PDB file of N, CA and C in Angstrom:
ATOM      1  N   UNK K   1      65.744  -1.563  77.690  1.00 75.00           N
ATOM      2  CA  UNK K   1      65.784  -1.242  78.897  1.00 75.00           C
ATOM      3  C   UNK K   1      64.313  -1.946  79.665  1.00 75.00           C
ATOM      4  N   UNK K   2      64.688  -2.397  80.985  1.00 84.00           N
ATOM      5  CA  UNK K   2      63.703  -2.801  81.501  1.00 84.00           C
ATOM      6  C   UNK K   2      62.653  -2.280  82.715  1.00 84.00           C
ATOM      7  N   UNK K   3      61.792  -2.383  82.802  1.00 89.00           N
ATOM      8  CA  UNK K   3      60.696  -1.684  83.915  1.00 89.00           C
ATOM      9  C   UNK K   3      60.635  -0.444  83.613  1.00 89.00           C
ATOM     10  N   UNK K   4      61.101   0.557  84.858  1.00 87.00           N
ATOM     11  CA  UNK K   4      60.992   1.900  84.770  1.00 87.00           C
ATOM     12  C   UNK K   4      62.369   2.721  84.563  1.00 87.00           C
ATOM     13  N   UNK K   5      63.302   1.928  83.781  1.00 90.00           N
ATOM     14  CA  UNK K   5      64.865   2.521  83.675  1.00 90.00           C
ATOM     15  C   UNK K   5      64.705   3.375  82.599  1.00 90.00           C
ATOM     16  N   UNK K   6      65.811   4.345  82.743  1.00 93.00           N
ATOM     17  CA  UNK K   6      65.907   5.238  81.498  1.00 93.00           C
ATOM     18  C   UNK K   6      67.556   5.301  81.415  1.00 93.00           C
ATOM     19  N   UNK K   7      67.947   5.528  79.886  1.00 92.00           N
ATOM     20  CA  UNK K   7      69.540   5.390  79.596  1.00 92.00           C
ATOM     21  C   UNK K   7      69.792   6.943  78.958  1.00 92.00           C
ATOM     22  N   UNK K   8      70.457   7.471  79.820  1.00 90.00           N
ATOM     23  CA  UNK K   8      70.835   8.775  79.333  1.00 90.00           C
ATOM     24  C   UNK K   8      72.231   8.985  78.738  1.00 90.00           C
ATOM     25  N   UNK K   9      72.718  10.019  78.067  1.00 89.00           N
ATOM     26  CA  UNK K   9      74.095  10.104  77.438  1.00 89.00           C
ATOM     27  C   UNK K   9      74.768  11.092  78.707  1.00 89.00           C
ATOM     28  N   UNK K  10      76.070  10.993  78.794  1.00 77.00           N
ATOM     29  CA  UNK K  10      76.538  11.512  79.683  1.00 77.00           C
ATOM     30  C   UNK K  10      77.404  12.608  79.054  1.00 77.00           C
ATOM     31  N   UNK K  11      76.828  14.212  79.383  1.00 70.00           N
ATOM     32  CA  UNK K  11      77.407  15.146  78.763  1.00 70.00           C
ATOM     33  C   UNK K  11      78.890  15.517  79.272  1.00 70.00           C
ATOM     34  N   UNK K  12      79.255  15.343  78.031  1.00 60.00           N
ATOM     35  CA  UNK K  12      81.036  15.677  78.046  1.00 60.00           C
ATOM     36  C   UNK K  12      81.231  17.045  78.393  1.00 60.00           C
ATOM     37  N   UNK K  13      80.489  17.919  78.147  1.00 58.00           N
ATOM     38  CA  UNK K  13      81.003  19.389  78.254  1.00 58.00           C
ATOM     39  C   UNK K  13      80.585  19.561  79.541  1.00 58.00           C
ATOM     40  N   UNK K  14      80.277  18.742  80.818  1.00 55.00           N
ATOM     41  CA  UNK K  14      80.030  19.208  82.021  1.00 55.00           C
ATOM     42  C   UNK K  14      81.093  19.633  82.996  1.00 55.00           C
ATOM     43  N   UNK K  15      82.157  19.744  82.201  1.00 57.00           N
ATOM     44  CA  UNK K  15      83.482  19.960  83.212  1.00 57.00           C
ATOM     45  C   UNK K  15      83.658  21.483  83.477  1.00 57.00           C
ATOM     46  N   UNK K  16      84.316  22.369  82.987  1.00 57.00           N
ATOM     47  CA  UNK K  16      84.560  23.532  82.741  1.00 57.00           C
ATOM     48  C   UNK K  16      83.369  24.074  82.729  1.00 57.00           C
ATOM     49  N   UNK K  17      82.948  25.232  83.497  1.00 63.00           N
ATOM     50  CA  UNK K  17      81.715  26.305  83.003  1.00 63.00           C
ATOM     51  C   UNK K  17      82.476  27.614  83.413  1.00 63.00           C
ATOM     52  N   UNK K  18      81.421  28.552  83.318  1.00 65.00           N
ATOM     53  CA  UNK K  18      81.863  30.046  83.172  1.00 65.00           C
ATOM     54  C   UNK K  18      80.905  30.694  84.126  1.00 65.00           C
ATOM     55  N   UNK K  19      81.021  31.589  84.820  1.00 63.00           N
ATOM     56  CA  UNK K  19      80.646  32.271  86.003  1.00 63.00           C
ATOM     57  C   UNK K  19      79.879  33.383  84.793  1.00 63.00           C
ATOM     58  N   UNK K  20      78.840  34.180  85.493  1.00 69.00           N
ATOM     59  CA  UNK K  20      78.349  35.219  84.793  1.00 69.00           C
ATOM     60  C   UNK K  20      79.320  36.335  84.488  1.00 69.00           C
ATOM     61  N   UNK K  21      80.323  36.510  85.385  1.00 74.00           N
ATOM     62  CA  UNK K  21      81.278  37.435  85.237  1.00 74.00           C
ATOM     63  C   UNK K  21      82.205  37.228  84.235  1.00 74.00           C
ATOM     64  N   UNK K  22      82.245  35.691  83.697  1.00 73.00           N
ATOM     65  CA  UNK K  22      83.249  35.292  82.410  1.00 73.00           C
ATOM     66  C   UNK K  22      84.579  34.475  83.191  1.00 73.00           C
ATOM     67  N   UNK K  23      84.406  34.173  84.290  1.00 73.00           N
ATOM     68  CA  UNK K  23      85.205  33.503  85.176  1.00 73.00           C
ATOM     69  C   UNK K  23      85.311  32.059  84.717  1.00 73.00           C
ATOM     70  N   UNK K  24      86.399  31.391  84.398  1.00 71.00           N
ATOM     71  CA  UNK K  24      86.106  29.906  84.255  1.00 71.00           C
ATOM     72  C   UNK K  24      86.192  29.178  85.423  1.00 71.00           C
ATOM     73  N   UNK K  25      85.336  28.375  85.717  1.00 67.00           N
ATOM     74  CA  UNK K  25      85.406  27.454  86.853  1.00 67.00           C
ATOM     75  C   UNK K  25      85.707  25.996  86.377  1.00 67.00           C
ATOM     76  N   UNK K  26      86.732  25.511  86.781  1.00 67.00           N
ATOM     77  CA  UNK K  26      87.211  24.002  86.667  1.00 67.00           C
ATOM     78  C   UNK K  26      86.104  23.452  87.157  1.00 67.00           C
ATOM     79  N   UNK K  27      86.213  21.868  86.849  1.00 60.00           N
ATOM     80  CA  UNK K  27      85.379  20.683  86.865  1.00 60.00           C
ATOM     81  C   UNK K  27      85.564  20.391  88.528  1.00 60.00           C
ATOM     82  N   UNK K  28      87.076  20.595  88.697  1.00 60.00           N
ATOM     83  CA  UNK K  28      87.631  20.180  90.127  1.00 60.00           C
ATOM     84  C   UNK K  28      87.058  20.808  91.181  1.00 60.00           C
ATOM     85  N   UNK K  29      86.502  21.814  91.056  1.00 60.00           N
ATOM     86  CA  UNK K  29      86.226  22.984  92.085  1.00 60.00           C
ATOM     87  C   UNK K  29      85.182  22.511  92.760  1.00 60.00           C
ATOM     88  N   UNK K  30      85.321  22.497  94.194  1.00 55.00           N
ATOM     89  CA  UNK K  30      84.325  22.121  95.230  1.00 55.00           C
ATOM     90  C   UNK K  30      82.961  23.011  95.225  1.00 55.00           C
ATOM     91  N   UNK K  31      81.989  22.448  95.159  1.00 58.00           N
ATOM     92  CA  UNK K  31      80.510  23.165  95.029  1.00 58.00           C
ATOM     93  C   UNK K  31      80.021  22.798  96.242  1.00 58.00           C
ATOM     94  N   UNK K  32      79.418  23.809  97.169  1.00 57.00           N
ATOM     95  CA  UNK K  32      78.564  23.682  98.540  1.00 57.00           C
ATOM     96  C   UNK K  32      77.740  22.840  98.452  1.00 57.00           C
ATOM     97  N   UNK K  33      76.930  23.063  97.079  1.00 59.00           N
ATOM     98  CA  UNK K  33      75.619  22.089  97.436  1.00 59.00           C
ATOM     99  C   UNK K  33      75.859  20.937  96.085  1.00 59.00           C
ATOM    100  N   UNK K  34      75.069  19.848  96.270  1.00 68.00           N
ATOM    101  CA  UNK K  34      75.185  19.050  94.943  1.00 68.00           C
ATOM    102  C   UNK K  34      74.946  19.681  93.535  1.00 68.00           C
ATOM    103  N   UNK K  35      75.437  19.508  92.827  1.00 73.00           N
ATOM    104  CA  UNK K  35      75.157  20.061  91.496  1.00 73.00           C
ATOM    105  C   UNK K  35      74.488  19.237  90.547  1.00 73.00           C
ATOM    106  N   UNK K  36      73.122  19.371  90.159  1.00 81.00           N
ATOM    107  CA  UNK K  36      72.392  18.495  89.031  1.00 81.00           C
ATOM    108  C   UNK K  36      72.934  18.700  87.692  1.00 81.00           C
ATOM    109  N   UNK K  37      72.637  17.932  86.801  1.00 82.00           N
ATOM    110  CA  UNK K  37      73.329  17.826  85.553  1.00 82.00           C
ATOM    111  C   UNK K  37      71.574  17.326  84.417  1.00 82.00           C
ATOM    112  N   UNK K  38      71.910  18.106  83.547  1.00 86.00           N
ATOM    113  CA  UNK K  38      70.972  18.047  82.434  1.00 86.00           C
ATOM    114  C   UNK K  38      71.817  16.922  81.424  1.00 86.00           C
ATOM    115  N   UNK K  39      70.781  15.658  81.052  1.00 88.00           N
ATOM    116  CA  UNK K  39      71.335  14.810  80.219  1.00 88.00           C
ATOM    117  C   UNK K  39      70.119  14.493  79.466  1.00 88.00           C
ATOM    118  N   UNK K  40      70.207  13.867  77.764  1.00 91.00           N
ATOM    119  CA  UNK K  40      69.381  13.269  76.865  1.00 91.00           C
ATOM    120  C   UNK K  40      69.188  12.134  76.842  1.00 91.00           C
ATOM    121  N   UNK K  41      67.720  11.711  77.172  1.00 92.00           N
ATOM    122  CA  UNK K  41      67.375  10.349  77.202  1.00 92.00           C
ATOM    123  C   UNK K  41      67.734   9.548  76.016  1.00 92.00           C
ATOM    124  N   UNK K  42      68.209   8.391  75.809  1.00 94.00           N
ATOM    125  CA  UNK K  42      68.408   7.544  74.656  1.00 94.00           C
ATOM    126  C   UNK K  42      67.651   6.263  74.608  1.00 94.00           C
ATOM    127  N   UNK K  43      67.076   6.000  75.926  1.00 93.00           N
ATOM    128  CA  UNK K  43      66.142   4.759  75.748  1.00 93.00           C
ATOM    129  C   UNK K  43      65.383   4.785  77.165  1.00 93.00           C
ATOM    130  N   UNK K  44      64.281   4.455  76.940  1.00 92.00           N
ATOM    131  CA  UNK K  44      63.407   4.023  78.366  1.00 92.00           C
ATOM    132  C   UNK K  44      62.684   2.735  78.513  1.00 92.00           C
ATOM    133  N   UNK K  45      62.280   2.362  79.503  1.00 92.00           N
ATOM    134  CA  UNK K  45      61.820   1.158  79.527  1.00 92.00           C
ATOM    135  C   UNK K  45      60.469   1.257  79.467  1.00 92.00           C
ATOM    136  N   UNK K  46      59.783  -0.086  79.501  1.00 92.00           N
ATOM    137  CA  UNK K  46      58.090  -0.047  79.336  1.00 92.00           C
ATOM    138  C   UNK K  46      57.188   0.557  80.225  1.00 92.00           C
ATOM    139  N   UNK K  47      57.937   1.113  81.275  1.00 90.00           N
ATOM    140  CA  UNK K  47      56.891   1.579  82.183  1.00 90.00           C
ATOM    141  C   UNK K  47      57.075   2.664  82.818  1.00 90.00           C
ATOM    142  N   UNK K  48      58.213   3.461  81.846  1.00 87.00           N
ATOM    143  CA  UNK K  48      58.424   5.144  82.332  1.00 87.00           C
ATOM    144  C   UNK K  48      57.233   5.855  81.726  1.00 87.00           C
ATOM    145  N   UNK K  49      56.712   6.557  82.618  1.00 87.00           N
ATOM    146  CA  UNK K  49      55.476   7.040  81.953  1.00 87.00           C
ATOM    147  C   UNK K  49      55.482   8.657  81.814  1.00 87.00           C
ATOM    148  N   UNK K  50      56.581   9.335  82.285  1.00 85.00           N
ATOM    149  CA  UNK K  50      56.657  10.840  81.668  1.00 85.00           C
ATOM    150  C   UNK K  50      57.889  11.110  80.845  1.00 85.00           C
ATOM    151  N   UNK K  51      58.648  10.193  80.665  1.00 89.00           N
ATOM    152  CA  UNK K  51      59.996  10.410  79.999  1.00 89.00           C
ATOM    153  C   UNK K  51      59.808   9.720  78.743  1.00 89.00           C
ATOM    154  N   UNK K  52      60.465  10.386  77.798  1.00 88.00           N
ATOM    155  CA  UNK K  52      60.356   9.781  76.463  1.00 88.00           C
ATOM    156  C   UNK K  52      61.867   9.889  75.758  1.00 88.00           C
ATOM    157  N   UNK K  53      62.075   8.986  74.845  1.00 91.00           N
ATOM    158  CA  UNK K  53      63.320   9.122  73.873  1.00 91.00           C
ATOM    159  C   UNK K  53      63.568  10.623  73.415  1.00 91.00           C
ATOM    160  N   UNK K  54      64.511  11.076  73.631  1.00 88.00           N
ATOM    161  CA  UNK K  54      64.834  12.625  73.123  1.00 88.00           C
ATOM    162  C   UNK K  54      64.415  13.610  74.019  1.00 88.00           C
ATOM    163  N   UNK K  55      64.043  13.354  75.333  1.00 88.00           N
ATOM    164  CA  UNK K  55      63.985  14.324  76.624  1.00 88.00           C
ATOM    165  C   UNK K  55      65.078  14.334  76.834  1.00 88.00           C
ATOM    166  N   UNK K  56      65.343  16.101  77.707  1.00 88.00           N
ATOM    167  CA  UNK K  56      66.353  16.196  78.428  1.00 88.00           C
ATOM    168  C   UNK K  56      65.697  16.232  79.919  1.00 88.00           C
ATOM    169  N   UNK K  57      66.362  15.248  80.737  1.00 89.00           N
ATOM    170  CA  UNK K  57      65.942  15.217  82.301  1.00 89.00           C
ATOM    171  C   UNK K  57      67.522  15.850  83.113  1.00 89.00           C
ATOM    172  N   UNK K  58      66.734  16.409  84.270  1.00 88.00           N
ATOM    173  CA  UNK K  58      67.510  16.665  85.149  1.00 88.00           C
ATOM    174  C   UNK K  58      67.764  15.567  86.377  1.00 88.00           C
ATOM    175  N   UNK K  59      69.090  15.165  86.944  1.00 87.00           N
ATOM    176  CA  UNK K  59      69.085  14.293  87.713  1.00 87.00           C
ATOM    177  C   UNK K  59      70.506  14.856  88.404  1.00 87.00           C
ATOM    178  N   UNK K  60      70.360  13.926  89.660  1.00 86.00           N
ATOM    179  CA  UNK K  60      72.161  14.031  90.681  1.00 86.00           C
ATOM    180  C   UNK K  60      72.751  13.082  90.202  1.00 86.00           C
ATOM    181  N   UNK K  61      74.126  13.307  89.526  1.00 79.00           N
ATOM    182  CA  UNK K  61      74.757  12.174  89.001  1.00 79.00           C
ATOM    183  C   UNK K  61      75.640  11.424  89.577  1.00 79.00           C
ATOM    184  N   UNK K  62      75.826  11.865  91.214  1.00 78.00           N
ATOM    185  CA  UNK K  62      76.946  11.290  91.688  1.00 78.00           C
ATOM    186  C   UNK K  62      76.656   9.691  92.058  1.00 78.00           C
ATOM    187  N   UNK K  63      75.459   9.340  92.181  1.00 74.00           N
ATOM    188  CA  UNK K  63      74.857   8.040  92.528  1.00 74.00           C
ATOM    189  C   UNK K  63      74.543   7.225  91.532  1.00 74.00           C
ATOM    190  N   UNK K  64      74.558   7.379  90.547  1.00 81.00           N
ATOM    191  CA  UNK K  64      74.060   6.937  89.349  1.00 81.00           C
ATOM    192  C   UNK K  64      74.950   5.923  88.556  1.00 81.00           C
ATOM    193  N   UNK K  65      74.482   4.676  87.945  1.00 84.00           N
ATOM    194  CA  UNK K  65      75.472   3.753  87.599  1.00 84.00           C
ATOM    195  C   UNK K  65      75.693   4.178  86.261  1.00 84.00           C
ATOM    196  N   UNK K  66      76.814   4.099  85.741  1.00 84.00           N
ATOM    197  CA  UNK K  66      77.354   4.572  84.644  1.00 84.00           C
ATOM    198  C   UNK K  66      77.800   3.132  83.680  1.00 84.00           C
ATOM    199  N   UNK K  67      77.718   3.056  82.450  1.00 86.00           N
ATOM    200  CA  UNK K  67      77.712   2.190  81.644  1.00 86.00           C
ATOM    201  C   UNK K  67      78.530   2.540  80.365  1.00 86.00           C
ATOM    202  N   UNK K  68      79.301   1.499  79.549  1.00 84.00           N
ATOM    203  CA  UNK K  68      80.023   1.816  78.257  1.00 84.00           C
ATOM    204  C   UNK K  68      79.242   1.158  77.310  1.00 84.00           C
ATOM    205  N   UNK K  69      78.848   1.528  76.309  1.00 86.00           N
ATOM    206  CA  UNK K  69      78.287   0.871  74.953  1.00 86.00           C
ATOM    207  C   UNK K  69      79.019   1.427  74.108  1.00 86.00           C
ATOM    208  N   UNK K  70      79.461   0.533  73.232  1.00 87.00           N
ATOM    209  CA  UNK K  70      80.543   0.746  72.154  1.00 87.00           C
ATOM    210  C   UNK K  70      81.212   1.906  72.218  1.00 87.00           C
ATOM    211  N   UNK K  71      81.761   2.435  73.179  1.00 84.00           N
ATOM    212  CA  UNK K  71      82.935   3.309  73.645  1.00 84.00           C
ATOM    213  C   UNK K  71      82.273   4.665  74.113  1.00 84.00           C
ATOM    214  N   UNK K  72      80.775   4.733  74.114  1.00 85.00           N
ATOM    215  CA  UNK K  72      80.016   5.797  74.613  1.00 85.00           C
ATOM    216  C   UNK K  72      79.345   5.731  75.933  1.00 85.00           C
ATOM    217  N   UNK K  73      79.973   6.507  77.279  1.00 86.00           N
ATOM    218  CA  UNK K  73      79.392   6.457  78.079  1.00 86.00           C
ATOM    219  C   UNK K  73      77.999   6.840  78.257  1.00 86.00           C
ATOM    220  N   UNK K  74      76.985   6.114  79.262  1.00 90.00           N
ATOM    221  CA  UNK K  74      75.689   6.370  79.420  1.00 90.00           C
ATOM    222  C   UNK K  74      75.509   6.402  81.031  1.00 90.00           C
ATOM    223  N   UNK K  75      74.447   6.631  81.506  1.00 91.00           N
ATOM    224  CA  UNK K  75      74.087   6.601  82.881  1.00 91.00           C
ATOM    225  C   UNK K  75      72.598   6.168  82.855  1.00 91.00           C
ATOM    226  N   UNK K  76      72.561   5.028  83.880  1.00 92.00           N
ATOM    227  CA  UNK K  76      71.311   4.210  83.785  1.00 92.00           C
ATOM    228  C   UNK K  76      70.833   4.581  85.218  1.00 92.00           C
ATOM    229  N   UNK K  77      69.312   4.985  85.266  1.00 92.00           N
ATOM    230  CA  UNK K  77      68.572   5.493  86.210  1.00 92.00           C
ATOM    231  C   UNK K  77      66.935   5.181  86.553  1.00 92.00           C
ATOM    232  N   UNK K  78      66.585   5.171  87.490  1.00 90.00           N
ATOM    233  CA  UNK K  78      64.902   4.922  87.588  1.00 90.00           C
ATOM    234  C   UNK K  78      64.430   6.229  87.130  1.00 90.00           C
ATOM    235  N   UNK K  79      63.145   5.972  86.719  1.00 90.00           N
ATOM    236  CA  UNK K  79      62.528   7.222  86.173  1.00 90.00           C
ATOM    237  C   UNK K  79      62.042   8.358  87.566  1.00 90.00           C
ATOM    238  N   UNK K  80      62.252   7.549  88.748  1.00 89.00           N
ATOM    239  CA  UNK K  80      61.781   8.376  89.951  1.00 89.00           C
ATOM    240  C   UNK K  80      62.963   9.044  90.519  1.00 89.00           C
ATOM    241  N   UNK K  81      64.049   9.017  89.845  1.00 89.00           N
ATOM    242  CA  UNK K  81      65.496  10.058  90.494  1.00 89.00           C
ATOM    243  C   UNK K  81      65.530  10.962  89.224  1.00 89.00           C
ATOM    244  N   UNK K  82      64.415  11.593  88.442  1.00 89.00           N
ATOM    245  CA  UNK K  82      64.450  12.392  87.760  1.00 89.00           C
ATOM    246  C   UNK K  82      63.863  13.702  88.152  1.00 89.00           C
ATOM    247  N   UNK K  83      64.589  14.662  88.619  1.00 87.00           N
ATOM    248  CA  UNK K  83      64.059  15.876  89.244  1.00 87.00           C
ATOM    249  C   UNK K  83      63.012  16.652  88.322  1.00 87.00           C
ATOM    250  N   UNK K  84      63.440  16.875  86.842  1.00 87.00           N
ATOM    251  CA  UNK K  84      62.687  17.406  85.615  1.00 87.00           C
ATOM    252  C   UNK K  84      62.891  16.943  84.584  1.00 87.00           C
ATOM    253  N   UNK K  85      61.620  17.397  83.566  1.00 87.00           N
ATOM    254  CA  UNK K  85      61.951  16.626  82.416  1.00 87.00           C
ATOM    255  C   UNK K  85      61.660  18.095  81.459  1.00 87.00           C
ATOM    256  N   UNK K  86      62.590  18.255  80.281  1.00 84.00           N
ATOM    257  CA  UNK K  86      62.382  19.222  79.508  1.00 84.00           C
ATOM    258  C   UNK K  86      62.060  18.585  78.167  1.00 84.00           C
ATOM    259  N   UNK K  87      60.928  18.865  77.467  1.00 77.00           N
ATOM    260  CA  UNK K  87      60.460  18.146  76.217  1.00 77.00           C
ATOM    261  C   UNK K  87      59.974  18.993  75.165  1.00 77.00           C
ATOM    262  N   UNK K  88      60.640  18.895  74.257  1.00 72.00           N
ATOM    263  CA  UNK K  88      59.996  19.702  73.090  1.00 72.00           C
ATOM    264  C   UNK K  88      58.628  19.396  72.484  1.00 72.00           C
ATOM    265  N   UNK K  89      58.104  18.003  72.822  1.00 69.00           N
ATOM    266  CA  UNK K  89      57.039  17.647  72.382  1.00 69.00           C
ATOM    267  C   UNK K  89      55.698  18.368  72.984  1.00 69.00           C
ATOM    268  N   UNK K  90      55.754  19.046  73.959  1.00 60.00           N
ATOM    269  CA  UNK K  90      54.977  19.752  74.779  1.00 60.00           C
ATOM    270  C   UNK K  90      54.976  21.226  74.309  1.00 60.00           C
ATOM    271  N   UNK K  91      55.733  21.537  73.688  1.00 58.00           N
ATOM    272  CA  UNK K  91      55.832  23.055  73.223  1.00 58.00           C
ATOM    273  C   UNK K  91      54.779  23.892  73.066  1.00 58.00           C
ATOM    274  N   UNK K  92      53.844  23.414  72.336  1.00 59.00           N
ATOM    275  CA  UNK K  92      52.628  24.313  72.134  1.00 59.00           C
ATOM    276  C   UNK K  92      51.529  24.136  72.996  1.00 59.00           C
ATOM    277  N   UNK K  93      51.942  22.872  74.082  1.00 59.00           N
ATOM    278  CA  UNK K  93      50.851  22.988  75.075  1.00 59.00           C
ATOM    279  C   UNK K  93      50.996  24.209  76.633  1.00 59.00           C
ATOM    280  N   UNK K  94      52.464  23.370  76.918  1.00 56.00           N
ATOM    281  CA  UNK K  94      52.923  24.494  77.859  1.00 56.00           C
ATOM    282  C   UNK K  94      54.452  24.676  77.979  1.00 56.00           C
ATOM    283  N   UNK K  95      54.829  25.210  78.938  1.00 55.00           N
ATOM    284  CA  UNK K  95      56.592  25.236  78.774  1.00 55.00           C
ATOM    285  C   UNK K  95      57.331  24.280  78.805  1.00 55.00           C
ATOM    286  N   UNK K  96      57.161  22.732  78.806  1.00 53.00           N
ATOM    287  CA  UNK K  96      57.780  21.636  78.435  1.00 53.00           C
ATOM    288  C   UNK K  96      58.698  21.302  79.780  1.00 53.00           C
ATOM    289  N   UNK K  97      58.536  22.125  80.733  1.00 57.00           N
ATOM    290  CA  UNK K  97      59.444  21.736  81.751  1.00 57.00           C
ATOM    291  C   UNK K  97      58.270  21.428  82.806  1.00 57.00           C
ATOM    292  N   UNK K  98      58.504  20.291  83.678  1.00 55.00           N
ATOM    293  CA  UNK K  98      58.043  19.646  84.380  1.00 55.00           C
ATOM    294  C   UNK K  98      58.846  19.527  85.889  1.00 55.00           C
ATOM    295  N   UNK K  99      58.631  20.312  86.952  1.00 53.00           N
ATOM    296  CA  UNK K  99      59.267  20.084  88.529  1.00 53.00           C
ATOM    297  C   UNK K  99      58.432  19.384  89.487  1.00 53.00           C
TER     298      UNK K  99
END
């Protein structure tokens, strides 16, 4: 990866989801607001400062570039497009979630 780019796995379970009452909501259901997605980071560029490989990041998937590598789908984005980072490496110090 170059500069501050991040390569993330595409979450294949992001389609159907359940409401708190147990109702299945299909992936084609229209949402009133933009839905953000969590994804696992698999590669980072040398200038990414707050994200490391293995972290989970929250981002808006609509306008991100998708790429297929060896049959697997990935999303390429800039570090500034990340809304939050969930990192296990910070479990002893803080919550590990930065907004």
